């Protein structure tokens, strides 16, 4: 789960990270009111969407010459004009894809006098299984280019969970940023506060870009992107409240309400599978047979009739779906119960695309009999390879 920049900054400030003053705004009036509370004379009006690259982004409605999604304002009239430009319009950045994202929230913050922009991130390094710092002196809006053409300028080191964050980690961050004296101390403090925030919130990513040094010599978090481990959200009610559902795929949100693990993909074969491993294998074998899965969907071990029906409906909402492959192993759940669920769901949603079902496990024969007796045009399959070949053939026949 991701949150907005202003939410991330409020959160990180609690752990002692240096954040400039700023306020969220949902309307032009609120943006002006927010600016009035700031010292000025420089304000920054920032589009709040769950995607980076806003500074260099373009608004669809405003044409190529208009300014991007992060703008400086030198007085309240400019704050007002920028807010009016941004709110309700669609910002396209390198991270949003062509469709872009509608800006419904702004963050109005104190303008900083920037001397230098650094990059500082924390993430889980899967290779070492540790929380790692990623640090570079070359922060700012071109970090992707730095990673691509001068990767040696990006330093990475992991923290041993047995010791936690130690003073030498702070010194390593400062050294990687080529800071000395008081600024080195500030860098170590920022690193330590981010590490504490990372662990305490079960974050999966904290990215500060830029971490700025101001002309006055202070380190300041100017942009913050924070993501959380979805599996740990149950113990962070306060963080779940920050969720902005308008930023998420509608089908994925609906799926999460039914406790279904659903991720939309680009292909045309809808998949309904129980167990993440089986789901991955099913997607692989569809690809092997020359088509692409429209989604990843794990209905879980205890797939009830309600869940199966909800899953069908979610899959069918995707207009790209030209056929569905159900691949269920009846272990905890018995095949006859699943078959009942499939038949009821298929009738309920008025299924109009080909459906191939492969069942295996407990009571498999009863399950197959139920499908055969249903009167529905369900194509039964015997094993995974057979199922994939059949759904690919059906989809191609229909095309
Ligand atoms: P994004 O990464 O989505 O483009 P940022 O928040 O990093 O958005 O803003 C882009 C650039 O705008 C930053 O690299 C920085 O140069 C400038 N900027 C952002 N916030 C401020 C601020 N409070 N004061 C001055 N400049 C800022
Ligand atoms: Mg940034």
PDB file of C-alpha atoms in Angstrom, residues 3 21-22 39 46 61 119 121 181 184 202 233 254 258 266 318 347 349:
ATOM      1  CA  UNK A   3       0.415   6.856   0.545  1.00  0.00           C
ATOM      2  CA  UNK A  21       6.011  23.080   6.837  1.00  0.00           C
ATOM      3  CA  UNK A  22       3.151  22.304   4.477  1.00  0.00           C
ATOM      4  CA  UNK A  39       6.032  32.070   6.021  1.00  0.00           C
ATOM      5  CA  UNK A  46       2.633  19.970  -5.479  1.00  0.00           C
ATOM      6  CA  UNK A  61      -5.636  19.265 -20.483  1.00  0.00           C
ATOM      7  CA  UNK A 119      18.977  10.614  -3.049  1.00  0.00           C
ATOM      8  CA  UNK A 121      16.122   5.403   0.098  1.00  0.00           C
ATOM      9  CA  UNK A 181      31.044  18.197  10.006  1.00  0.00           C
ATOM     10  CA  UNK A 184      27.404  14.643   8.288  1.00  0.00           C
ATOM     11  CA  UNK A 202       6.500  -2.200   8.450  1.00  0.00           C
ATOM     12  CA  UNK A 233      -1.228  -3.649   7.593  1.00  0.00           C
ATOM     13  CA  UNK A 254     -13.072  -4.876  -4.857  1.00  0.00           C
ATOM     14  CA  UNK A 258     -13.507 -10.388  -0.678  1.00  0.00           C
ATOM     15  CA  UNK A 266      -2.498  -7.188 -19.917  1.00  0.00           C
ATOM     16  CA  UNK A 318     -12.270  -6.558 -17.504  1.00  0.00           C
ATOM     17  CA  UNK A 347     -25.389 -18.723 -14.031  1.00  0.00           C
ATOM     18  CA  UNK A 349     -23.110 -13.618 -14.038  1.00  0.00           C
TER      19      UNK A 349
END
